[in-house]
Backbone as a ProteinNet text record, in pm:
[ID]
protein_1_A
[PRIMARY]
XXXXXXXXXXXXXXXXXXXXXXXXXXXXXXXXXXXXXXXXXXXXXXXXXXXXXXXXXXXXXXXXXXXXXXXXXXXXXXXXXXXXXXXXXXXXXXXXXXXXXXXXXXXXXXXXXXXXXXXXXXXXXXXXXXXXXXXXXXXXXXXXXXXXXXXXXXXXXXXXXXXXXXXXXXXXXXXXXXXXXXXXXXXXXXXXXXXXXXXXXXXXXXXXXXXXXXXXXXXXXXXXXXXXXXXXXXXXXXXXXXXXXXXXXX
[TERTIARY]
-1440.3	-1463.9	-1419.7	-1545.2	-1430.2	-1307.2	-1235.4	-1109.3	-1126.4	-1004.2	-1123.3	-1002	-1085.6	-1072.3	-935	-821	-812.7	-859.2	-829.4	-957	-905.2	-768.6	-720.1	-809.8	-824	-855	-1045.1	-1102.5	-1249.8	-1271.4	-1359.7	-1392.7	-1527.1	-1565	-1694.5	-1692.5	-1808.3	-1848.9	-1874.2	-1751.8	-1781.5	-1818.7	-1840.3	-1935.1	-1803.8	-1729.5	-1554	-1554.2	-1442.3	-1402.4	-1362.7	-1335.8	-1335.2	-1338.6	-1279.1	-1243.4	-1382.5	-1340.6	-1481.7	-1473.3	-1532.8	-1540.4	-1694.3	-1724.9	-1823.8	-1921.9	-1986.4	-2085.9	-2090.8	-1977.1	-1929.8	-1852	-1848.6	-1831.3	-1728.8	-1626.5	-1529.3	-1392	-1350.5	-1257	-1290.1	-1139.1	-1173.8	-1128.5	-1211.4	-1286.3	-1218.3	-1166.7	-1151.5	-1306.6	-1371.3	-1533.2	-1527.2	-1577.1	-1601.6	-1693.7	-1722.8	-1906.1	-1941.8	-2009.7	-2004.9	-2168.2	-2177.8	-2288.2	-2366.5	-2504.4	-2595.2	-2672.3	-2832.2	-2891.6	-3052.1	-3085.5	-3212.5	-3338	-3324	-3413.1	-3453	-3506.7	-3512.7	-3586.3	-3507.5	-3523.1	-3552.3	-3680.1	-3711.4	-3631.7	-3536.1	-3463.7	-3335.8	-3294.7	-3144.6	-3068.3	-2981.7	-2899.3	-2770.8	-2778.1	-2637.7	-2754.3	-2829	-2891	-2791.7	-2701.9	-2595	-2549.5	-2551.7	-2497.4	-2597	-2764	-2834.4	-2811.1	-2757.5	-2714.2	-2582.8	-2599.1	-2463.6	-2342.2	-2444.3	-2364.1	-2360.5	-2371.4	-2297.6	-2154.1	-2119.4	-2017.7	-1861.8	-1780.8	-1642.8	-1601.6	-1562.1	-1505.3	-1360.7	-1367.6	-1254.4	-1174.9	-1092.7	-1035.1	-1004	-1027.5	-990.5	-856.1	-748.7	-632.6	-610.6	-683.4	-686.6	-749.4	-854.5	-910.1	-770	-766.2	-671.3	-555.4	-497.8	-367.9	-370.4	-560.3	-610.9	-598.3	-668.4	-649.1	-524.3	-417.5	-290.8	-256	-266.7	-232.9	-283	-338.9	-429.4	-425.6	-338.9	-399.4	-332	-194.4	-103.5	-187.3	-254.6	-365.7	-468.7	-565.6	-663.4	-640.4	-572.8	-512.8	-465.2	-412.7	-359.6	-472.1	-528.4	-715.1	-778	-786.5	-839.2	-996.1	-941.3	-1046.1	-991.7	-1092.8	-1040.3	-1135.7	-1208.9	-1268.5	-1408.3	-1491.3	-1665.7	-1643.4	-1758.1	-1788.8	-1958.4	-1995.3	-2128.8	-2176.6	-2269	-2303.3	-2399.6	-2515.4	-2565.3	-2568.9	-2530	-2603.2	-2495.5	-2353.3	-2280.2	-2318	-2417.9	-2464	-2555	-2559.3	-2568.7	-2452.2	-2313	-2205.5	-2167	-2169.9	-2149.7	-2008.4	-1949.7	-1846.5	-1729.9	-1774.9	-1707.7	-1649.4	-1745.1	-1770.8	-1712.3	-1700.8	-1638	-1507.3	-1464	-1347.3	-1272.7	-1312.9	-1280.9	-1245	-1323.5	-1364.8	-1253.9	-1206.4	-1115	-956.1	-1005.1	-834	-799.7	-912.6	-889.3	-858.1	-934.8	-893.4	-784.6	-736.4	-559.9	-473.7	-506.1	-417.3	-443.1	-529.9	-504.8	-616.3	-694.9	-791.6	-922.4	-976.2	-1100.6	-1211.5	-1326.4	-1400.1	-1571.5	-1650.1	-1769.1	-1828.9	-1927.7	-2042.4	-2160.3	-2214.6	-2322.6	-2406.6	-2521	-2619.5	-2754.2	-2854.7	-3025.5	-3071.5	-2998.5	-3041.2	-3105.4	-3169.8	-3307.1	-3229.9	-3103	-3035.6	-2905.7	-2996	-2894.6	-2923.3	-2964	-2965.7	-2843.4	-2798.7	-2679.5	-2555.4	-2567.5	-2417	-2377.5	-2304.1	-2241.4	-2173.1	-2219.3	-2146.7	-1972.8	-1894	-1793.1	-1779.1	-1872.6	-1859.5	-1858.4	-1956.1	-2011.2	-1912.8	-1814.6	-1760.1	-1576.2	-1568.3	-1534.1	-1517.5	-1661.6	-1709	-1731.6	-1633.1	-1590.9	-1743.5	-1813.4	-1920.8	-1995.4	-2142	-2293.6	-2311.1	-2318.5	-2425.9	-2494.4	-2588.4	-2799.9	-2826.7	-2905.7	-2992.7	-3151.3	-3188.9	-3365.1	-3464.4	-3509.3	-3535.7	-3704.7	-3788.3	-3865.3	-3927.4	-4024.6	-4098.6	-4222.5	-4274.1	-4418.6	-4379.5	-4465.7	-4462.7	-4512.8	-4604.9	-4670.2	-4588.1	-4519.4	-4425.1	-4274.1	-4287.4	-4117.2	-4140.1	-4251.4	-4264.7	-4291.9	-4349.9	-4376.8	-4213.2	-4181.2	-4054.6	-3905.4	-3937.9	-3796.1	-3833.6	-3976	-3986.5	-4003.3	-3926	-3915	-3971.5	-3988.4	-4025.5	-3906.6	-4058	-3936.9	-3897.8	-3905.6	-3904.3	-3773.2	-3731.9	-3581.8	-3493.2	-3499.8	-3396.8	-3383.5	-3527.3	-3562.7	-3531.7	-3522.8	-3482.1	-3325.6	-3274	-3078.9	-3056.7	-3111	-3108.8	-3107.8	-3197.5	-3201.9	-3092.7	-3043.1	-2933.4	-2809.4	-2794.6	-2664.4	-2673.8	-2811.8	-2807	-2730.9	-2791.1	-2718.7	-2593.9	-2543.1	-2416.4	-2325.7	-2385.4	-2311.9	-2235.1	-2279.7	-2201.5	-2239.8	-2126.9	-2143.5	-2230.3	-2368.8	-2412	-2429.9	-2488.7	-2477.2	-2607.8	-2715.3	-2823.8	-2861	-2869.2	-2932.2	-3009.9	-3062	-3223	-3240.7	-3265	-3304.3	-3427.7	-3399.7	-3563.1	-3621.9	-3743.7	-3810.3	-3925.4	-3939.6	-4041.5	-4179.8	-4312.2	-4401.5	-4391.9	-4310.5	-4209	-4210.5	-4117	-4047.5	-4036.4	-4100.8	-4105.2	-4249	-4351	-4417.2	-4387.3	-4484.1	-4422.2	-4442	-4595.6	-4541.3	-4473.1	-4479.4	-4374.5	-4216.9	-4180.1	-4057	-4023	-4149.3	-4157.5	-4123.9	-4236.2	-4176.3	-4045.4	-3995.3	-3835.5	-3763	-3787.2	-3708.7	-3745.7	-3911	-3837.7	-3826.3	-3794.7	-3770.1	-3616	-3542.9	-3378.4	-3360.7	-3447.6	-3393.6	-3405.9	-3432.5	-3478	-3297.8	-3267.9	-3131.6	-2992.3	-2911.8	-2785.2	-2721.2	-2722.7	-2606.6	-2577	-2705.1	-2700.3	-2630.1	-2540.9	-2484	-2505.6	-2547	-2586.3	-2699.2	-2773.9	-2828.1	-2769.4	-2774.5	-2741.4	-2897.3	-2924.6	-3035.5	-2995.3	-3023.3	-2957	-3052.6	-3086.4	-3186.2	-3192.1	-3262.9	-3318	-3296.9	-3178.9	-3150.3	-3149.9	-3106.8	-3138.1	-2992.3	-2903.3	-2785.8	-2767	-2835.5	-2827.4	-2932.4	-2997.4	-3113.6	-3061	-2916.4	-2853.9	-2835.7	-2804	-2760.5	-2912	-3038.4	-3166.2	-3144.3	-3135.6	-3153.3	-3069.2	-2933.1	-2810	-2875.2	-2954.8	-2969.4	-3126.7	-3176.7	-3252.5	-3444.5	-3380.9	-3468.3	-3570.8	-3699	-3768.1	-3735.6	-3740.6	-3650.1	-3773	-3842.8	-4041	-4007.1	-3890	-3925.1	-3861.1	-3862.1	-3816.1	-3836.6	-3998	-4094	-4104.5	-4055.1	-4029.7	-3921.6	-4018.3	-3863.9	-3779.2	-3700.7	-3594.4	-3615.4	-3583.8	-3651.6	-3563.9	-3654.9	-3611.2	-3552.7	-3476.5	-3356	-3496.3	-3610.9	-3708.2	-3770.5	-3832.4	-3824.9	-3707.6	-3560.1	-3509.2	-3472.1	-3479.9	-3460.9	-3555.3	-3703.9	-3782.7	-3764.2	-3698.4	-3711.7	-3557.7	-3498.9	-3348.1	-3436.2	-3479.3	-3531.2	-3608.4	-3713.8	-3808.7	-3707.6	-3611.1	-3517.2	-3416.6	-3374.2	-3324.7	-3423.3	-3520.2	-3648	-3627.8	-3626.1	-3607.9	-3445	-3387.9	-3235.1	-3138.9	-3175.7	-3077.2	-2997.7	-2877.1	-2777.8	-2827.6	-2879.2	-2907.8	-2852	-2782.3	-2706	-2751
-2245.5	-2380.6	-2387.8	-2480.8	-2489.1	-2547.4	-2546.3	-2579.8	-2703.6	-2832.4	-2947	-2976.8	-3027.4	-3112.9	-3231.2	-3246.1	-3343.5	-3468.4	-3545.4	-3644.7	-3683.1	-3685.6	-3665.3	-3537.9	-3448.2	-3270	-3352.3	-3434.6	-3417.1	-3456.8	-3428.9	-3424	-3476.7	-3582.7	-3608.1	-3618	-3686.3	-3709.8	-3799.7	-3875.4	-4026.6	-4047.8	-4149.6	-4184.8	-4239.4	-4342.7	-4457.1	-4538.3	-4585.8	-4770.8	-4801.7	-4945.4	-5061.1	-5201.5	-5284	-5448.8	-5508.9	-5555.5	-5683.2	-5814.1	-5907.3	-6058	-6130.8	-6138.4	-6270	-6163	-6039.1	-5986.6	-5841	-5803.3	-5733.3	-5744.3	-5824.6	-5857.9	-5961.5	-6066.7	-6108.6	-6089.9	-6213	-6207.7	-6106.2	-6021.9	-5946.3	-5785.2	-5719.8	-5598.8	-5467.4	-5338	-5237	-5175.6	-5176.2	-5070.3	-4929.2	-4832.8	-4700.6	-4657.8	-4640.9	-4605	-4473	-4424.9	-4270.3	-4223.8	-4095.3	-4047	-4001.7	-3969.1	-3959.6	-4071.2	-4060.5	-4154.4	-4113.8	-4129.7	-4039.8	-4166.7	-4305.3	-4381.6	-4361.6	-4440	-4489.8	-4554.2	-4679.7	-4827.2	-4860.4	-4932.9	-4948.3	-5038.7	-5135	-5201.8	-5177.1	-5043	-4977.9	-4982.1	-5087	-5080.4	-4980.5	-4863.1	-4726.9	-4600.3	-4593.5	-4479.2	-4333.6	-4396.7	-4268.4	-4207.5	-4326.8	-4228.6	-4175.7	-4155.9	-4072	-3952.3	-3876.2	-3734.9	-3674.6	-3679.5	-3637.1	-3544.6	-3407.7	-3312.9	-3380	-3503.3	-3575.5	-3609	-3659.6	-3651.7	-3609.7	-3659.6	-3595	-3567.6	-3463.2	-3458.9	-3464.2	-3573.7	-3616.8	-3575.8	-3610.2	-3594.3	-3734.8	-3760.5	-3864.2	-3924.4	-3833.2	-3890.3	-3928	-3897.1	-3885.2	-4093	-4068.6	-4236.1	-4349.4	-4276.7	-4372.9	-4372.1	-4310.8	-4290.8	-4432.7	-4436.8	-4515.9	-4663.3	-4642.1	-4813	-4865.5	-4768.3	-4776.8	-4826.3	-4857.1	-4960.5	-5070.5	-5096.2	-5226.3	-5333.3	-5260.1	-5344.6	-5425.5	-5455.9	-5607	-5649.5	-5646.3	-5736.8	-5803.3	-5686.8	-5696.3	-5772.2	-5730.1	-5808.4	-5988.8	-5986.2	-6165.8	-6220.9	-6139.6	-6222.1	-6203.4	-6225.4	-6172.3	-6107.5	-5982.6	-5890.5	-5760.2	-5648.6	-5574.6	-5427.7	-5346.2	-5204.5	-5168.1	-5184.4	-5151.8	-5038.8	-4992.7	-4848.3	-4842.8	-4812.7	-4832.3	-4742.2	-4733.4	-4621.3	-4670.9	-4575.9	-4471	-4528.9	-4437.6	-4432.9	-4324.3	-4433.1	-4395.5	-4305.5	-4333.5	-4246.6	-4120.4	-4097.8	-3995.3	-3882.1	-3903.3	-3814.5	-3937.8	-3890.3	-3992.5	-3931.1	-3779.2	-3749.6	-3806.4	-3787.5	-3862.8	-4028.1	-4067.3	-4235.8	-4258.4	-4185.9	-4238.3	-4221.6	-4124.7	-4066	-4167.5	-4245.1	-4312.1	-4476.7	-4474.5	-4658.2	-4614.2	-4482	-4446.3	-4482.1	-4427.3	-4456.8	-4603	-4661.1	-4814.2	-4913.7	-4868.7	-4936.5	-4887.9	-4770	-4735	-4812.4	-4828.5	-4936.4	-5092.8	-5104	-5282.1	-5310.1	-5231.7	-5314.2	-5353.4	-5461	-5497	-5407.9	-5401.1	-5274.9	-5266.2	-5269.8	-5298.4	-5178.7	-5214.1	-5101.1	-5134.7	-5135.2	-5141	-5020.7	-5043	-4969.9	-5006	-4915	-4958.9	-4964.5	-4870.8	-4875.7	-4735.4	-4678.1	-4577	-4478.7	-4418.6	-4328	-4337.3	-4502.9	-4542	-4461.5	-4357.9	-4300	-4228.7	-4174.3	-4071	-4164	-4306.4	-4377.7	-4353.5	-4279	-4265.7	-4415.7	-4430.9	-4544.1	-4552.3	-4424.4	-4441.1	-4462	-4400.6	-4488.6	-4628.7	-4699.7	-4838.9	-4911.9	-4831.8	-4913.7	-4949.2	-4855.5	-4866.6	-4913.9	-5009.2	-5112.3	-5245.2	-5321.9	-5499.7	-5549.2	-5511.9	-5610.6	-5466.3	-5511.5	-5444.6	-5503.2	-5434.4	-5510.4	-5470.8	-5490.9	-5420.8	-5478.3	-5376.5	-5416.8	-5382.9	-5493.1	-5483.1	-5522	-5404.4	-5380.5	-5517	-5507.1	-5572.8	-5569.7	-5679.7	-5648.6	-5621.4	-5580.6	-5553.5	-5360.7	-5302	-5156.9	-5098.9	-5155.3	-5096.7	-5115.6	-5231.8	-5238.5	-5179.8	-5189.4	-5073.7	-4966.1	-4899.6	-4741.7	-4727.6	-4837.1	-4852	-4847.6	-4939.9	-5000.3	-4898.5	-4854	-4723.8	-4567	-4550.7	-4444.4	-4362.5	-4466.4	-4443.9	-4548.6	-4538.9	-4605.7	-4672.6	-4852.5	-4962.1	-4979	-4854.7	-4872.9	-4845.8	-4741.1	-4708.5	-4787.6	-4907.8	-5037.8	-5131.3	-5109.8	-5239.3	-5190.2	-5067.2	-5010.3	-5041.6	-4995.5	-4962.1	-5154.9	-5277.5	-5379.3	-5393.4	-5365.9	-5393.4	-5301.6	-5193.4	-5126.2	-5232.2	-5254.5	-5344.4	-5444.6	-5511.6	-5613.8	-5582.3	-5549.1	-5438.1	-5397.1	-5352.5	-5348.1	-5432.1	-5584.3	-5667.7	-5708.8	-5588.7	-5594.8	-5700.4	-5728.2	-5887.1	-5804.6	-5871.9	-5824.7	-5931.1	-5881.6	-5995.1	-5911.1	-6004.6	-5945.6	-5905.7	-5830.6	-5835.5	-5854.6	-5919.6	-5898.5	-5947.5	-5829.7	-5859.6	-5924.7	-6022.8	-6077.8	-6027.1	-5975.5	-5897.9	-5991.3	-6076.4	-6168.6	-6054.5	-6074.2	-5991	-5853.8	-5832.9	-5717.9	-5807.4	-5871.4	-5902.1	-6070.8	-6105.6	-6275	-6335.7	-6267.6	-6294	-6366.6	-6486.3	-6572	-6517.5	-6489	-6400.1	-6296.2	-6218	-6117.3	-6167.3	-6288.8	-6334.8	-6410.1	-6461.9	-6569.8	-6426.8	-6320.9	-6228.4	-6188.7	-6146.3	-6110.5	-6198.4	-6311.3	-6408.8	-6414.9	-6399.5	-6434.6	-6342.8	-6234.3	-6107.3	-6080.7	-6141.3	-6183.6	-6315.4	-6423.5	-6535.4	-6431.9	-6340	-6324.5	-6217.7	-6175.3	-6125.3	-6186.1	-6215.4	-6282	-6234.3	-6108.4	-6039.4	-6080.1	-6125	-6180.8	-6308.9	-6332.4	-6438.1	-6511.4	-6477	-6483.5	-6388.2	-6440	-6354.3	-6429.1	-6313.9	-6319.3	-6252.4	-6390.8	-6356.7	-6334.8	-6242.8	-6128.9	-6117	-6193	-6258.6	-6105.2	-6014.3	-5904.8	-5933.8	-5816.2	-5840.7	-5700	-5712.1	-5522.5	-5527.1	-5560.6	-5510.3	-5340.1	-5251.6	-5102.7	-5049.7	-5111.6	-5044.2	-4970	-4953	-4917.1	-4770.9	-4768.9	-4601.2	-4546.1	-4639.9	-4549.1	-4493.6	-4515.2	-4518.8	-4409.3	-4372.8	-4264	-4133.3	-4191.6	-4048	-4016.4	-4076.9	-4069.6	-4075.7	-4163.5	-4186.6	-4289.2	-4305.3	-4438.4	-4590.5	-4681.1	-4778	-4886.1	-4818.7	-4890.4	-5051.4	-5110.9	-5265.8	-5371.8	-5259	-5304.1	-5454.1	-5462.2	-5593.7	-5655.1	-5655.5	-5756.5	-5882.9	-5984.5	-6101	-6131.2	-6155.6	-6230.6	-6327.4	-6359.3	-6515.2	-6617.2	-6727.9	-6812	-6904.5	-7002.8	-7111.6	-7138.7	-7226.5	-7238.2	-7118.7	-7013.3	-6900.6	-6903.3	-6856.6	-6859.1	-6959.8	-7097.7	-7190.6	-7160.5	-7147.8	-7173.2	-6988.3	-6879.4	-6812.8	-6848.4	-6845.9	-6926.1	-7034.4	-7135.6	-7250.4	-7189.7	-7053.4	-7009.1	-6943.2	-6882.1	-6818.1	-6944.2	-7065.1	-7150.9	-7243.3	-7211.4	-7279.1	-7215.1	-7094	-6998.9	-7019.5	-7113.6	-7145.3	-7039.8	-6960.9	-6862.1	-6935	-6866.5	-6916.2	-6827.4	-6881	-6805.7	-6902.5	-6799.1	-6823.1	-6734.5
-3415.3	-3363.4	-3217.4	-3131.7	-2987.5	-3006.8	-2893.8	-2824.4	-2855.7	-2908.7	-2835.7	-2689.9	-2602	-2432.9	-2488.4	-2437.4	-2376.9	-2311.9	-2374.7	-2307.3	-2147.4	-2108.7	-1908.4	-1875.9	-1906.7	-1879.6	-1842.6	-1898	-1909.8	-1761.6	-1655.4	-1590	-1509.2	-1422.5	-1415.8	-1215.4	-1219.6	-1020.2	-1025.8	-901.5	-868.9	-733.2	-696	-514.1	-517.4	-594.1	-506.8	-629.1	-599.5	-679.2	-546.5	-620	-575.8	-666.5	-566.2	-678.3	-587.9	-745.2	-718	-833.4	-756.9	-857.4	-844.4	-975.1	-970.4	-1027.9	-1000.8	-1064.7	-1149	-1137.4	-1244.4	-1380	-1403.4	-1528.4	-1546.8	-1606.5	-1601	-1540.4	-1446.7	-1363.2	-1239.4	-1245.1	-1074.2	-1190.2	-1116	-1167.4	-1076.3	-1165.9	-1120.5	-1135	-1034.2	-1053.7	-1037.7	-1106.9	-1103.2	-1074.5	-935	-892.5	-919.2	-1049.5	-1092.5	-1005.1	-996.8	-924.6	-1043.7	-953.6	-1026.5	-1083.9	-1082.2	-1151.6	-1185.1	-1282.4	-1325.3	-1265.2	-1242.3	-1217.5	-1035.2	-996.3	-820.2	-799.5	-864.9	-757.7	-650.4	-613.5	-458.2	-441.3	-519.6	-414.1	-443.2	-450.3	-485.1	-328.4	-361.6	-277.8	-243.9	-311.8	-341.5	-286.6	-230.1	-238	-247	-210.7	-185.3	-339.1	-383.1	-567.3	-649.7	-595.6	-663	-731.1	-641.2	-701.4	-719.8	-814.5	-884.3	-812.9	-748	-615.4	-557.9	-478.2	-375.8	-363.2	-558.7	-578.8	-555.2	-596.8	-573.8	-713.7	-768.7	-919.2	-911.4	-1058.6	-1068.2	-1228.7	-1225.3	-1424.5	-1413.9	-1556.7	-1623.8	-1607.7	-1558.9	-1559.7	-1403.9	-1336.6	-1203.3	-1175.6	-1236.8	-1256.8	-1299.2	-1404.5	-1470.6	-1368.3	-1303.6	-1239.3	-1129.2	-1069.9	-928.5	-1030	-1158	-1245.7	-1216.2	-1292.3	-1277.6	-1141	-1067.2	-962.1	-963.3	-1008.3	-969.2	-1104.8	-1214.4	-1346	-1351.7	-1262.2	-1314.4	-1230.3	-1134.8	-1077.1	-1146.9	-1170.5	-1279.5	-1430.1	-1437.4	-1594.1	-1545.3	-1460.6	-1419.4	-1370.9	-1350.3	-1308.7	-1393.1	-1502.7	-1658.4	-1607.7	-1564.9	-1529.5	-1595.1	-1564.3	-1649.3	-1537.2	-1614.6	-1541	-1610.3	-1486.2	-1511.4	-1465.2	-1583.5	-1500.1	-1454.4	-1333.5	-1280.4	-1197.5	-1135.8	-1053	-959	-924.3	-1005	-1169.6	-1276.3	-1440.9	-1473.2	-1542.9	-1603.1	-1748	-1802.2	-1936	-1895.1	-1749.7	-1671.6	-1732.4	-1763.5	-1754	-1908.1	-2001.4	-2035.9	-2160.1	-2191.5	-2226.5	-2082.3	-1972.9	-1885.6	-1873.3	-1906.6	-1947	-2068.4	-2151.3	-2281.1	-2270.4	-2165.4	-2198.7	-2122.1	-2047.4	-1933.2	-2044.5	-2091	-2170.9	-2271.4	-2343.4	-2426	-2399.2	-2266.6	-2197.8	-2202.4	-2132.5	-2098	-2224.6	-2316.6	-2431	-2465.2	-2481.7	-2554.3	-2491.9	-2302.1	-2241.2	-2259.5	-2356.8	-2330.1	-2229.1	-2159.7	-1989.2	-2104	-2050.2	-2062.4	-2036.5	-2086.7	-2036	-2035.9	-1948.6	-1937.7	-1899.1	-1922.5	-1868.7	-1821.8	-1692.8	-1624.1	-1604	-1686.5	-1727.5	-1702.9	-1676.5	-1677.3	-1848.9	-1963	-2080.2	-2110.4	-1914.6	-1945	-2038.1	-2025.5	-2087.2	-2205.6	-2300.2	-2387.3	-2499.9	-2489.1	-2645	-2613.1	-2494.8	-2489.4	-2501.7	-2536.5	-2553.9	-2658.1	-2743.8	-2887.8	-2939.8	-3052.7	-3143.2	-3091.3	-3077.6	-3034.3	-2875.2	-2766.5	-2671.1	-2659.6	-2727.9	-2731.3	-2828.5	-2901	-2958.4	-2888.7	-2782.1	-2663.4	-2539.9	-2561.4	-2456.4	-2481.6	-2379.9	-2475.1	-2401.6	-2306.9	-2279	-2214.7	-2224.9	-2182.5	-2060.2	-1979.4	-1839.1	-1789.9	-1893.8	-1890.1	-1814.1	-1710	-1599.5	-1641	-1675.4	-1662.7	-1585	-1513.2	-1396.5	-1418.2	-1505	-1508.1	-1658.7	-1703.1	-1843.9	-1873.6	-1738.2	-1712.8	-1734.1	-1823.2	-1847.4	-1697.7	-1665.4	-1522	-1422	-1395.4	-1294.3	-1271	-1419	-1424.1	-1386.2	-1420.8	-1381.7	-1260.9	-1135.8	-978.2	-965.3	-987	-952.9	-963.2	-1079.3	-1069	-1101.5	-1212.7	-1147.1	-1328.4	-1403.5	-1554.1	-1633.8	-1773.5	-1896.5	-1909.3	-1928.9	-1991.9	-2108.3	-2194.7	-2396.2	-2403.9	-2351.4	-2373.3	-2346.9	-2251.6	-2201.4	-2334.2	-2366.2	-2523	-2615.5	-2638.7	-2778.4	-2755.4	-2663.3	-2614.7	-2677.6	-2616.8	-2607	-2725.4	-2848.4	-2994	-3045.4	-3013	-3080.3	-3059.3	-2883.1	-2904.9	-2978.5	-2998.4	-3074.5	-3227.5	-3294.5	-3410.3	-3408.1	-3322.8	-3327.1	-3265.3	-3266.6	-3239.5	-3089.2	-3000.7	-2879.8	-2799.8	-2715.6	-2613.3	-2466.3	-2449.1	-2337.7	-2203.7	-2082.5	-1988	-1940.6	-1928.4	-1864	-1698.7	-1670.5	-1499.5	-1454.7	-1369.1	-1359.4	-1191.9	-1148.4	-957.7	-968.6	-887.3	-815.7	-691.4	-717.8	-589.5	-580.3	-476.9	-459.7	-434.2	-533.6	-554.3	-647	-714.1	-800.7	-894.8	-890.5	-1039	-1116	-1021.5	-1032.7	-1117.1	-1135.2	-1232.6	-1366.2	-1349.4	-1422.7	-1599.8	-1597.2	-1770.2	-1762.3	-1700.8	-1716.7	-1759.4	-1651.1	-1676.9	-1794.3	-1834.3	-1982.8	-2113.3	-2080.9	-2211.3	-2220.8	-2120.6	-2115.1	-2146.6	-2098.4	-2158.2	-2375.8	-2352.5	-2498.2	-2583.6	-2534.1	-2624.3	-2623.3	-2517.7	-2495.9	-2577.5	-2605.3	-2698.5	-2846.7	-2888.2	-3010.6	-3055.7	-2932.8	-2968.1	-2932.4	-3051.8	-3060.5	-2952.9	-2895	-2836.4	-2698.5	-2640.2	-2489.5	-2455.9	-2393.6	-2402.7	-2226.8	-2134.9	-2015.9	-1930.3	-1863.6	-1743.2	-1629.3	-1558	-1451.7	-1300.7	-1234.4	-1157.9	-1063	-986.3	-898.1	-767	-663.6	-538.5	-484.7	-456.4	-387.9	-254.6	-189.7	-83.8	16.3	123.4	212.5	256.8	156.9	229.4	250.7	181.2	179.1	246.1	357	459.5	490.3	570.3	688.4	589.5	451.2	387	405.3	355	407.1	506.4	621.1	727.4	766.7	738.5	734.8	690.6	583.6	477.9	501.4	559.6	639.4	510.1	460.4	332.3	343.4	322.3	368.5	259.4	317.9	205.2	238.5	108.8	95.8	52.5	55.6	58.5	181.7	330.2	405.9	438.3	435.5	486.3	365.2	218.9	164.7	165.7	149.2	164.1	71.9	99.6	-20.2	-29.4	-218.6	-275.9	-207.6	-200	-183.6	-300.7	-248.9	-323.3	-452.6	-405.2	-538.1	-633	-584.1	-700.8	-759.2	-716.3	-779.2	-907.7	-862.1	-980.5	-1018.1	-1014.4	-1084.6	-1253.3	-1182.1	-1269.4	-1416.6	-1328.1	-1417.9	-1489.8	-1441.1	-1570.1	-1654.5	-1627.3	-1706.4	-1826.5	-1807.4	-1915.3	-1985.8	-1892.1	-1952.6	-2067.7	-2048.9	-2129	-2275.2	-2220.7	-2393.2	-2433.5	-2413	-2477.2	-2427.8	-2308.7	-2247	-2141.8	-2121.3	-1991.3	-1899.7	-1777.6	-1668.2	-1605.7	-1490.2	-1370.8	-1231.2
[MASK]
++++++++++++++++++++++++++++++++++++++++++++++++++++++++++++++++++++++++++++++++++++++++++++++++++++++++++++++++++++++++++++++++++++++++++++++++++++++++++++++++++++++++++++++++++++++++++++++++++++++++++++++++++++++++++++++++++++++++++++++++++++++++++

């Protein structure tokens, strides 16, 4: 039989952390920006955590050591530690080992995910993780695959598993004025999210170019330069379309 790992000893590649409040999950947030990501988003604002060799490798105890500063913080701001990227189920003995720790200590613990690679979340990862924060990129099959590059079945299947297993999710959903604002498109998503208990919020997320400037570094073309960002009415108007189907959108 192998050896088994230590779960400090397991090892993965991260782009940084960093605190954050308001869109990572409850309270103020230790974030884990892990590298690597199998999708590509035209309006990915990280271009930098695509690939995984970009990375810095770290151990698990090495993470936990950086939490370990910050958690009488984190904890008095009833926040707790996302892990995000890039596509944490990218590395995902990494990711578990990480959500393992956090739970033995008491931290709150989320996961920000696209879904594309939720078959690699194990029942014991996920049962590891106090909240989901699925990002669905769009509900048009044709536009997801323009748009990042992969199939939208695997986000909907991951979405009906958490449902099933009961987990608390928070939806994502960027608005790309001409992308993603379609009004049936937005009506099905919405009501294929009223049909599961597990969602307890979306969160509408206005498409913005704060990450031109990493195109531009890495010297990458960033194809939604000349798109605009929604305005104050799309936006209400897509929030009421999901508040219509009895969802909390914010």
């Amino acid at each position: 039989m192998p050896a088994t790992v230590a779960p400090g000893a397991v090892t993965g590649r991260i782009h940084s952390w960093d605190l954050s409040t308001g869109v990572d999950g409850p309270g103020t947030r230790f974030v884990l920006f892990t590298s690597g990501c199998p999708l590509r988003c035209l309006y990915c604002a990280n271009p930098d955590t695509w690939h995984m060799r970009d990375g810095r490798e770290v151990t698990v105890d090495e993470v936990m050591a950086e939490i370990d500063k910050y958690r009488g913080f984190v904890t008095t701001a009833g926040g707790g530690v996302t892990l995000t990227g890039g596509e944490p189920l990218l590395q995902p003995a990494f990711a578990g080992a990480v959500l393992r720790r956090c739970q033995e200590t008491g931290l709150h613990t989320a996961l920000d995910t696209s879904g594309f690679l939720g078959a690699r979340a194990t029942d014991a990862l996920l049962a590891d993780t106090d909240l989901v924060l699925l990002d669905i990129k769009s509900f048009d099959v044709a536009t997801y695959r323009k748009l990042t590059g992969g199939a939208l079945a695997p986000t909907l299947n991951f979405a009906t598993r958490l449902d099933r297993l009961g987990k608390r999710v928070w939806i994502r959903y960027v608005l790309v004025p001409g992308w993603t604002d379609d009004e049936d498109a937005v009506d099905g998503l919405a009501g294929f999210l009223s049909g599961l208990d597990c969602v307890e919020r979306i969160d509408i997320l206005p498409f913005h170019k704060l990450g031109a400037a990493k195109y531009d570094a890495l010297d990458i073309p960033f194809a939604l330069r000349e798109t605009p960002v929604p305005d104050t009415a799309l936006v209400d108007r897509v929030r009421s379309q999901f508040r219509q189907r009895g969802l909390s959108a914010h």
